[in-house]
Short mmCIF file of C-alpha atoms and ligand atoms in Angstrom, two decimals:
data_model
loop_
_atom_site.label_atom_id
_atom_site.label_comp_id
_atom_site.label_asym_id
_atom_site.label_seq_id
_atom_site.Cartn_x
_atom_site.Cartn_y
_atom_site.Cartn_z
CA MET A 1 106.35 110.74 94.44
CA ASP A 2 103.29 112.96 94.94
CA ARG A 3 101.93 113.91 98.35
CA ARG A 4 99.23 111.27 98.55
CA GLU A 5 101.54 108.47 97.45
CA PHE A 6 104.05 109.70 100.00
CA ILE A 7 101.37 109.54 102.70
CA LYS A 8 100.39 106.04 101.67
CA THR A 9 103.97 104.79 101.66
CA ALA A 10 105.00 106.65 104.81
CA ALA A 11 101.97 105.39 106.70
CA VAL A 12 102.89 101.80 106.05
CA ALA A 13 106.60 102.28 106.57
CA GLY A 14 105.91 104.19 109.79
CA ALA A 15 103.92 101.31 111.23
CA GLY A 16 107.17 99.42 111.55
CA LEU A 17 109.14 102.19 113.29
CA LEU A 18 111.37 100.94 116.06
CA VAL A 19 112.36 104.35 117.42
CA LEU A 20 109.27 106.37 118.22
CA PRO A 21 109.29 110.16 118.10
CA SER A 22 108.99 111.95 121.45
CA GLY A 23 105.44 112.21 122.75
CA VAL A 24 104.51 108.92 121.17
CA ARG A 25 103.18 106.12 123.36
CA GLY A 26 105.38 103.19 124.39
CA GLY A 27 105.89 99.67 123.08
CA GLU A 28 103.12 97.76 121.40
CA ASN A 29 101.95 95.71 124.40
CA ALA A 30 102.57 98.23 127.17
CA PRO A 31 99.39 99.01 129.17
CA SER A 32 100.26 102.69 128.75
CA ASN A 33 99.98 102.23 125.02
CA LYS A 34 96.25 101.52 125.11
CA LEU A 35 93.76 104.15 124.09
CA ASN A 36 90.78 105.05 126.27
CA VAL A 37 87.98 104.81 123.74
CA ALA A 38 84.30 105.77 123.70
CA LEU A 39 82.17 103.72 121.31
CA ILE A 40 79.03 105.63 120.33
CA GLY A 41 76.41 103.40 118.67
CA VAL A 42 77.28 99.99 120.09
CA TRP A 43 75.10 97.72 117.95
CA GLY A 44 74.70 97.44 114.15
CA ARG A 45 77.81 98.84 112.51
CA GLY A 46 79.22 99.31 116.00
CA LEU A 47 79.66 95.54 116.26
CA ALA A 48 82.14 95.65 113.37
CA HIS A 49 84.50 97.67 115.59
CA TYR A 50 84.54 95.32 118.59
CA ASP A 51 87.50 93.24 117.40
CA SER A 52 89.71 96.16 116.45
CA LEU A 53 88.92 97.89 119.75
CA SER A 54 89.45 94.78 121.85
CA GLY A 55 93.14 95.62 122.33
CA GLU A 56 92.27 99.10 123.68
CA ASN A 57 90.49 100.27 126.84
CA VAL A 58 86.87 100.80 125.85
CA VAL A 59 85.88 102.97 128.79
CA ALA A 60 82.56 104.39 127.54
CA LEU A 61 79.63 102.91 125.62
CA CYS A 62 76.86 105.13 124.34
CA ASP A 63 73.63 104.11 122.68
CA VAL A 64 70.14 105.61 122.51
CA ASN A 65 68.82 102.07 122.94
CA GLU A 66 69.57 100.83 126.46
CA LYS A 67 68.71 97.26 125.39
CA ARG A 68 72.02 97.20 123.50
CA PHE A 69 74.12 97.62 126.64
CA PRO A 70 74.10 94.13 128.25
CA ASP A 71 75.73 92.44 125.25
CA ALA A 72 78.18 95.30 124.70
CA LEU A 73 79.15 95.20 128.38
CA LYS A 74 79.92 91.50 128.10
CA ARG A 75 82.64 92.49 125.63
CA PHE A 76 83.72 95.72 127.35
CA PRO A 77 82.86 95.19 131.03
CA ASN A 78 84.75 98.21 132.38
CA ALA A 79 82.87 100.80 130.34
CA LYS A 80 80.46 103.38 131.69
CA THR A 81 77.21 103.63 129.74
CA TYR A 82 75.46 106.69 128.32
CA VAL A 83 72.37 107.38 126.23
CA ASP A 84 73.40 110.93 125.23
CA TRP A 85 76.68 111.19 123.30
CA ARG A 86 77.18 114.78 124.50
CA LYS A 87 77.48 113.53 128.10
CA CYS A 88 79.62 110.60 126.99
CA LEU A 89 82.16 112.94 125.40
CA ASP A 90 82.59 114.72 128.73
CA GLN A 91 83.91 111.58 130.43
CA LYS A 92 87.35 112.37 131.84
CA GLY A 93 90.41 110.62 130.43
CA LEU A 94 89.11 109.79 126.96
CA ASP A 95 91.63 109.63 124.11
CA ALA A 96 89.49 108.62 121.17
CA VAL A 97 85.95 108.16 119.88
CA VAL A 98 84.42 105.70 117.42
CA GLY A 99 81.02 106.88 116.14
CA CYS A 100 78.56 104.44 114.53
CA THR A 101 75.32 106.36 114.96
CA ALA A 102 72.77 107.46 112.38
CA ASP A 103 74.14 109.77 109.66
CA HIS A 104 72.48 112.97 110.90
CA THR A 105 74.69 112.96 114.00
CA HIS A 106 78.09 112.19 112.43
CA ALA A 107 79.32 115.74 111.89
CA PHE A 108 78.11 116.70 115.36
CA ILE A 109 79.96 113.89 117.11
CA ALA A 110 83.07 114.50 115.00
CA ASN A 111 83.15 118.23 115.83
CA TRP A 112 82.45 117.78 119.52
CA ALA A 113 85.17 115.13 119.75
CA LEU A 114 87.75 117.25 117.90
CA ASN A 115 86.88 120.26 120.06
CA ARG A 116 87.73 118.08 123.10
CA ASP A 117 91.04 117.03 121.58
CA LEU A 118 89.93 113.46 120.90
CA HIS A 119 90.93 111.29 117.96
CA VAL A 120 87.88 110.37 115.88
CA TYR A 121 86.81 107.46 113.71
CA ILE A 122 83.33 108.17 112.35
CA GLU A 123 81.29 105.92 110.12
CA LYS A 124 80.51 107.18 106.64
CA PRO A 125 79.17 109.61 105.60
CA LEU A 126 81.15 112.27 107.44
CA ALA A 127 78.31 114.76 107.02
CA ILE A 128 74.93 115.22 105.37
CA ALA A 129 75.15 118.93 104.48
CA VAL A 130 77.89 120.90 102.71
CA GLU A 131 78.40 123.21 105.67
CA GLU A 132 78.73 120.26 108.07
CA ALA A 133 81.53 118.78 105.96
CA ARG A 134 83.30 122.12 105.86
CA VAL A 135 83.15 122.70 109.61
CA VAL A 136 84.44 119.22 110.45
CA ARG A 137 87.28 119.50 107.95
CA ALA A 138 88.28 122.94 109.20
CA ASN A 139 88.26 121.76 112.82
CA TRP A 140 90.49 118.84 111.98
CA LEU A 141 92.92 120.80 109.82
CA LYS A 142 93.64 123.00 112.84
CA LYS A 143 94.59 119.93 114.88
CA LYS A 144 95.86 117.47 112.30
CA ALA A 145 99.34 117.42 113.79
CA LYS A 146 98.03 115.80 116.95
CA LEU A 147 94.69 114.12 116.20
CA ALA A 148 94.03 111.13 113.94
CA THR A 149 90.78 110.91 111.98
CA GLN A 150 89.27 108.29 109.73
CA VAL A 151 85.90 107.94 107.98
CA GLY A 152 84.53 104.39 107.79
CA MET A 153 85.29 103.70 104.14
CA GLN A 154 87.13 100.48 104.97
CA ARG A 155 86.99 99.14 101.42
CA HIS A 156 89.82 101.59 100.82
CA ALA A 157 92.12 98.92 102.25
CA MET A 158 91.38 96.59 99.33
CA GLN A 159 94.52 96.35 97.24
CA ASN A 160 92.58 97.02 94.04
CA PHE A 161 92.19 100.66 95.14
CA ASN A 162 95.95 101.11 94.80
CA ARG A 163 96.14 99.14 91.56
CA VAL A 164 93.49 101.39 89.99
CA ARG A 165 95.32 104.46 91.21
CA GLU A 166 98.61 103.24 89.73
CA LEU A 167 97.06 102.60 86.31
CA VAL A 168 95.48 106.05 86.17
CA ARG A 169 98.44 107.88 87.71
CA ASP A 170 101.05 106.15 85.56
CA GLY A 171 99.34 106.94 82.26
CA ALA A 172 97.95 103.54 81.24
CA ILE A 173 95.03 105.48 79.75
CA GLY A 174 97.07 108.50 78.63
CA GLN A 175 95.96 111.83 80.13
CA LEU A 176 93.00 111.49 82.50
CA THR A 177 90.04 113.56 81.27
CA ALA A 178 87.02 112.24 83.20
CA ALA A 179 86.03 109.82 85.93
CA TYR A 180 82.65 108.30 86.74
CA ALA A 181 81.33 106.33 89.68
CA TRP A 182 77.94 104.69 90.05
CA GLY A 183 75.80 102.73 92.48
CA ASP A 184 72.71 100.82 91.63
CA ARG A 185 71.00 100.37 95.01
CA GLN A 186 67.33 101.32 94.70
CA ILE A 187 65.21 101.58 97.83
CA ARG A 188 62.01 103.54 97.24
CA ARG A 189 59.99 105.15 100.03
CA PRO A 190 56.99 107.46 99.56
CA GLY A 191 57.65 109.72 102.56
CA TYR A 192 58.34 109.88 106.30
CA LEU A 193 56.57 107.10 108.17
CA PRO A 194 53.34 107.96 110.03
CA ALA A 195 53.07 107.84 113.84
CA GLU A 196 52.82 104.25 115.01
CA GLY A 197 53.10 102.89 118.54
CA GLN A 198 55.48 104.08 121.21
CA PRO A 199 59.25 103.69 121.45
CA PRO A 200 60.01 100.51 123.40
CA GLU A 201 61.17 100.90 126.99
CA GLY A 202 64.77 102.05 127.14
CA PHE A 203 64.75 103.45 123.60
CA HIS A 204 65.33 107.22 123.63
CA PHE A 205 63.75 108.22 120.35
CA ASP A 206 64.09 111.93 121.07
CA LEU A 207 67.86 111.50 121.44
CA TRP A 208 67.90 109.43 118.24
CA LEU A 209 66.26 112.38 116.42
CA GLY A 210 68.90 114.58 118.05
CA PRO A 211 69.50 117.72 115.98
CA SER A 212 67.00 116.80 113.26
CA PRO A 213 63.45 118.18 113.10
CA ASP A 214 60.79 116.32 115.05
CA HIS A 215 59.16 113.28 113.44
CA PRO A 216 56.77 110.80 115.04
CA TYR A 217 58.08 107.44 116.15
CA ASN A 218 57.53 104.49 113.86
CA PRO A 219 59.13 101.04 114.38
CA GLY A 220 59.74 100.90 110.62
CA TYR A 221 62.83 103.08 111.10
CA PHE A 222 64.34 100.34 113.25
CA SER A 223 63.37 97.13 111.52
CA GLY A 224 66.69 96.13 109.92
CA GLY A 225 69.31 93.62 110.98
CA PRO A 226 72.70 94.58 112.42
CA GLY A 227 74.66 96.84 110.07
CA MET A 228 71.69 96.97 107.69
CA ASN A 229 69.29 99.05 109.76
CA CYS A 230 70.67 102.21 108.14
CA LEU A 231 68.63 101.16 105.08
CA SER A 232 65.49 101.85 107.16
CA TRP A 233 66.25 105.56 107.67
CA ASN A 234 69.12 106.80 105.48
CA MET A 235 66.95 107.87 102.51
CA TYR A 236 65.05 110.52 104.50
CA TRP A 237 66.46 114.06 104.18
CA ASP A 238 66.46 114.65 107.95
CA PHE A 239 68.35 111.43 108.71
CA GLY A 240 70.66 110.82 105.76
CA VAL A 241 71.43 111.48 102.13
CA GLY A 242 70.41 108.19 100.48
CA GLN A 243 72.90 106.57 98.14
CA ILE A 244 75.54 109.23 98.69
CA GLY A 245 75.92 108.35 102.35
CA ASP A 246 75.30 104.69 101.77
CA MET A 247 77.28 102.67 99.18
CA GLY A 248 78.06 105.90 97.31
CA SER A 249 80.65 106.85 99.91
CA HIS A 250 82.50 103.59 99.27
CA THR A 251 82.19 103.79 95.50
CA MET A 252 83.19 107.43 95.12
CA ASP A 253 86.18 106.57 97.32
CA LEU A 254 87.37 104.13 94.63
CA LEU A 255 87.33 107.04 92.16
CA TRP A 256 88.55 109.71 94.58
CA ASN A 257 91.62 107.70 95.53
CA ALA A 258 92.82 107.84 91.93
CA VAL A 259 92.18 111.44 90.88
CA ASP A 260 93.72 113.66 93.61
CA ALA A 261 90.93 116.21 93.48
CA GLY A 262 89.94 118.88 95.98
CA LEU A 263 86.70 120.82 95.77
CA PRO A 264 84.90 121.24 92.45
CA THR A 265 84.44 124.57 90.71
CA SER A 266 80.99 123.64 89.41
CA ALA A 267 78.18 121.16 90.01
CA GLU A 268 75.11 120.22 87.99
CA ALA A 269 72.66 117.39 88.49
CA LYS A 270 69.42 115.88 87.29
CA GLY A 271 67.21 113.16 88.63
CA GLU A 272 63.72 112.02 89.40
CA LYS A 273 61.09 114.47 90.65
CA PHE A 274 62.01 116.15 93.96
CA ASN A 275 60.38 114.65 97.06
CA PRO A 276 60.65 116.90 100.15
CA ASP A 277 60.76 113.84 102.44
CA VAL A 278 62.96 111.43 100.58
CA THR A 279 66.29 111.81 98.76
CA PRO A 280 66.22 110.82 95.08
CA VAL A 281 66.78 107.25 94.01
CA GLU A 282 67.65 107.98 90.38
CA CYS A 283 70.02 110.92 90.01
CA GLU A 284 73.29 111.90 88.37
CA SER A 285 75.62 114.78 89.20
CA HIS A 286 78.62 116.20 87.37
CA PHE A 287 81.50 118.29 88.65
CA ASP A 288 84.38 120.26 87.15
CA HIS A 289 87.74 119.95 88.86
CA PRO A 290 90.75 122.10 88.04
CA ALA A 291 94.09 120.68 86.91
CA ASN A 292 96.57 119.52 89.54
CA ASP A 293 100.30 118.86 89.36
CA TRP A 294 100.00 115.61 87.36
CA ARG A 295 96.87 115.98 85.20
CA GLY A 296 94.74 118.52 83.41
CA PRO A 297 91.18 119.54 84.41
CA ILE A 298 88.74 116.67 84.75
CA ARG A 299 85.00 116.06 84.92
CA VAL A 300 83.76 113.80 87.69
CA GLY A 301 80.36 112.14 87.42
CA TRP A 302 78.28 110.35 90.07
CA TYR A 303 75.34 108.16 88.97
CA GLN A 304 72.85 106.43 91.24
CA GLY A 305 69.64 104.44 91.34
CA GLY A 306 69.61 103.33 87.69
CA ALA A 307 71.38 106.30 86.05
CA MET A 308 74.59 105.06 84.41
CA PRO A 309 77.49 106.48 82.41
CA ALA A 310 77.66 105.35 78.79
CA SER A 311 79.79 102.29 78.22
CA PRO A 312 82.80 102.83 75.93
CA LYS A 313 81.98 99.60 74.05
CA PRO A 314 78.72 97.66 73.81
CA TYR A 315 80.53 94.48 74.87
CA VAL A 316 81.27 96.06 78.26
CA ASP A 317 77.99 96.04 80.16
CA LEU A 318 78.56 98.48 83.01
CA LYS A 319 75.18 97.52 84.45
CA ARG A 320 76.71 94.20 85.46
CA ILE A 321 78.79 96.17 88.00
CA ASP A 322 76.48 97.21 90.85
CA HIS A 323 78.93 99.69 92.34
CA GLY A 324 81.78 100.71 90.10
CA ALA A 325 84.06 103.37 88.68
CA MET A 326 85.37 104.19 85.23
CA PHE A 327 88.27 106.45 84.26
CA LYS A 328 88.52 107.95 80.80
CA GLY A 329 91.83 109.04 79.36
CA THR A 330 93.12 110.17 76.00
CA LYS A 331 94.17 106.59 75.22
CA GLY A 332 91.59 104.41 76.90
CA TYR A 333 89.56 103.46 79.93
CA VAL A 334 90.01 101.75 83.27
CA ILE A 335 86.83 100.13 84.57
CA ALA A 336 86.73 98.81 88.12
CA ASP A 337 84.63 97.37 90.86
CA PHE A 338 85.94 97.25 94.42
CA GLY A 339 88.08 94.18 93.92
CA SER A 340 89.08 94.09 90.24
CA ARG A 341 89.74 96.26 87.17
CA ILE A 342 90.05 96.05 83.42
CA LEU A 343 92.15 98.20 81.12
CA LEU A 344 90.61 99.07 77.76
CA PRO A 345 93.09 100.80 75.44
CA PHE A 346 91.19 102.87 72.89
CA GLY A 347 92.11 104.32 69.50
CA ASP A 348 94.73 103.55 66.85
CA ASP A 349 97.68 104.91 68.81
CA SER A 350 96.85 103.17 72.07
CA ASP A 351 99.74 100.73 71.84
CA LEU A 352 100.71 101.08 75.54
CA THR A 353 104.30 102.05 74.67
CA TYR A 354 103.69 105.23 76.72
CA TYR A 355 103.00 103.18 79.84
CA LYS A 356 105.54 101.43 82.08
CA VAL A 357 104.38 98.93 84.67
CA ARG A 358 105.83 99.84 88.07
CA ALA A 359 108.82 98.00 89.41
CA LYS A 360 107.91 95.72 92.31
CA ASP A 361 109.43 98.06 94.89
CA ALA A 362 107.49 101.07 93.56
CA VAL A 363 104.09 99.39 93.85
CA LEU A 364 101.98 101.10 96.53
CA PRO A 365 102.15 99.04 99.71
CA PRO A 366 99.03 97.48 101.26
CA LEU A 367 97.26 99.74 103.72
CA GLY A 368 96.74 96.88 106.18
CA HIS A 369 93.75 96.75 108.50
CA PHE A 370 91.74 99.92 108.04
CA GLN A 371 90.59 100.43 111.64
CA LYS A 372 94.07 99.54 112.91
CA GLN A 373 95.57 102.19 110.66
CA TRP A 374 93.61 104.75 112.64
CA ILE A 375 94.49 103.22 116.02
CA ASP A 376 98.18 103.27 115.09
CA ALA A 377 97.90 106.91 114.00
CA CYS A 378 96.20 107.84 117.30
CA LYS A 379 99.24 106.50 119.11
CA ASN A 380 101.85 107.93 116.78
CA PRO A 381 101.03 111.33 115.26
CA SER A 382 103.67 110.90 112.57
CA LEU A 383 101.49 108.22 110.97
CA LYS A 384 98.72 109.12 108.54
CA THR A 385 95.34 107.64 107.80
CA ALA A 386 93.99 107.07 104.30
CA CYS A 387 90.51 108.53 104.80
CA ASP A 388 91.17 111.46 107.09
CA PHE A 389 88.72 114.33 107.38
CA GLU A 390 90.39 116.33 104.61
CA TYR A 391 90.28 113.58 101.98
CA SER A 392 86.84 112.35 103.08
CA GLY A 393 85.52 115.86 103.75
CA ASN A 394 86.33 117.03 100.23
CA MET A 395 84.81 113.89 98.76
CA ILE A 396 81.51 114.17 100.61
CA GLU A 397 81.30 117.96 100.17
CA GLN A 398 81.41 117.42 96.41
CA LEU A 399 78.65 114.79 96.50
CA LEU A 400 76.49 116.91 98.81
CA LEU A 401 76.91 119.90 96.51
CA GLY A 402 75.56 117.68 93.74
CA LEU A 403 72.39 117.15 95.76
CA VAL A 404 72.03 120.93 96.10
CA ALA A 405 72.40 121.30 92.33
CA TYR A 406 69.73 118.62 91.90
CA ARG A 407 67.37 120.54 94.19
CA VAL A 408 67.75 123.90 92.44
CA GLY A 409 68.00 122.41 88.94
CA LYS A 410 70.80 124.75 87.82
CA LYS A 411 74.47 124.47 87.05
CA LEU A 412 76.20 125.90 90.12
CA GLU A 413 79.48 127.78 90.11
CA TYR A 414 81.23 126.98 93.37
CA ASP A 415 83.94 128.79 95.30
CA GLY A 416 85.52 126.09 97.44
CA ALA A 417 87.60 128.60 99.39
CA THR A 418 84.54 130.32 100.84
CA GLY A 419 82.05 127.48 100.46
CA ARG A 420 79.63 129.68 98.52
CA VAL A 421 77.74 129.17 95.30
CA THR A 422 78.45 132.32 93.30
CA ASN A 423 75.64 132.25 90.74
CA CYS A 424 72.56 131.04 92.61
CA PRO A 425 71.56 132.57 95.98
CA GLU A 426 68.86 129.96 96.67
CA ALA A 427 71.47 127.20 96.44
CA ASN A 428 73.42 128.79 99.29
CA GLU A 429 70.40 128.31 101.56
CA LEU A 430 70.60 124.57 100.92
CA LEU A 431 74.22 124.21 101.99
CA PHE A 432 73.03 124.22 105.61
CA ARG A 433 70.58 122.16 107.67
CA LYS A 434 68.23 123.61 110.27
CA TYR A 435 68.72 122.06 113.70
CA ARG A 436 66.35 121.61 116.60
CA PRO A 437 66.89 124.10 119.42
CA GLY A 438 69.40 122.81 121.95
CA TRP A 439 71.68 121.12 119.41
CA THR A 440 74.96 122.76 118.38
CA LEU A 441 76.96 121.50 115.42
CA ASN A 442 80.29 122.82 116.64
CA GLY A 443 79.91 122.48 120.41
N1 NAD B 501 81.38 101.23 106.75
C1 NAD B 501 80.42 100.41 106.36
O1 NAD B 501 80.61 99.54 105.50
C2 NAD B 501 79.07 100.54 106.99
C3 NAD B 501 78.16 99.48 106.94
C4 NAD B 501 76.91 99.67 107.55
C5 NAD B 501 76.60 100.87 108.16
N2 NAD B 501 77.52 101.89 108.15
C6 NAD B 501 77.21 103.18 108.79
O2 NAD B 501 77.10 102.97 110.17
C7 NAD B 501 76.11 103.84 110.72
C8 NAD B 501 75.11 103.02 111.52
O3 NAD B 501 74.43 102.16 110.65
P1 NAD B 501 73.58 100.95 111.26
O4 NAD B 501 72.97 100.21 110.15
O5 NAD B 501 74.41 100.22 112.25
O6 NAD B 501 72.42 101.81 112.02
P2 NAD B 501 71.54 101.52 113.31
O7 NAD B 501 70.27 102.25 113.14
O8 NAD B 501 71.47 100.03 113.57
O9 NAD B 501 72.38 102.22 114.46
C9 NAD B 501 73.54 101.64 115.01
C10 NAD B 501 73.54 101.78 116.52
O10 NAD B 501 73.67 103.15 116.87
C11 NAD B 501 72.70 103.50 117.82
N3 NAD B 501 72.44 104.93 117.67
C12 NAD B 501 71.81 105.53 116.64
N4 NAD B 501 71.80 106.87 116.84
C13 NAD B 501 72.45 107.09 118.00
C14 NAD B 501 72.78 108.27 118.74
N5 NAD B 501 72.42 109.48 118.33
N6 NAD B 501 73.46 108.12 119.89
C15 NAD B 501 73.84 106.90 120.33
N7 NAD B 501 73.54 105.76 119.68
C16 NAD B 501 72.86 105.86 118.54
C17 NAD B 501 71.53 102.58 117.51
O11 NAD B 501 70.66 102.45 118.61
C18 NAD B 501 72.25 101.29 117.18
O12 NAD B 501 72.55 100.53 118.32
C19 NAD B 501 75.48 104.56 109.53
O13 NAD B 501 76.01 105.86 109.49
C20 NAD B 501 75.91 103.78 108.31
O14 NAD B 501 76.12 104.61 107.18
C21 NAD B 501 78.74 101.73 107.60
#
């Protein structure tokens, strides 16, 4: 069993442990077993965490919009409230943080929480610049024995993720040679919104901007419904990374879970004309990954906003899958959306005799509830999470490097150990973001 399959199996088996290792909290219902949690970003996506946090002590609520507090306090009446997450993280007695803020603050909150020895669940994407992903991952790797992390890619708990992995891993398509993921969401914006009106009372727009460069207030950034408002700001370079941070994080996860890749050795990309305000809608990026212990080198491709990989057969219309992944092997293809997959053997010798369906007891076990997996791991450090900051950090670093390649328009050679592009100095400038004075990424 390889490392990742061991983690997956151990995580589930561990959830049923009767004898807990020393240092681990007590029985399931003991008051001492509850985590003291800060929820940062209490509306929108934050609402999706209320149920899983209801068994814990939510002791701090933070939101830049004070109008969100009364409803949140009805659910978590004992919490203190904050408008600045930096002050919230200084509350004494915290164990863990759930962050559901805008994308440009994720890496900040994650680093600050880790630096205060707090477990972290952060919504996707983990970061919006290569360097941000690297710093968060490095901070967590130093503390992984005691802190649990998870990035909000909850579709990972769908059983199809494991079924796809098993097909690819067990050779149903022969030797894996390439993998492709795509997303077809297309939201076009011409540029940052012009100044319009004033922030409503109780809305701290300056704190919402946080580390990002100054932009005038416009209510258009805040016009979406709960959990959908991210579509009002996530395409702007200073606030997000468009499709990559949006559905792309979920869709690349479907691919990433099956290929056991680390950082790429190269990245190249092409897309629509560069807009300094807005991330591209149509774009595709391609990465080389070295061999690992069960497969040879592979190419990974990411397609968005109308760009699509070629279908292996005209009767398979990939465009009918809005967000999907395809795996190419020496003997065929696996094509998948989040909840289903098809196997397409290819070529005269693709008779499937080389492939053995797993015995029932070797099938990867269900992950269970995704948020609960993290809560369990916070309480018992011997348990693992599926989308920790190493797995998710590598995944988003790759995608963010693709955006850098798109911006410079060159094939980049990448040294993952140092986080430097070795053949294009101007690309190295784009691995970082510039922050407003007073904001520290690794504080
Ligand atoms: N996992 C998923 O399936 C999923 C689904 C939707 C959104 N998301 C992610 O959740 C995040 C939030 O998305 P949303 O649509 O809820 O956005 P949103 O704009 O509605 O923000 C959510 C809440 O966070 C607050 N907030 C924003 N910045 C803050 C800050 N710096 N400090 C404190 N509070 C802050 C907002 O006031 C709001 O109450 C995004 O990163 C998005 O990618 C994930």
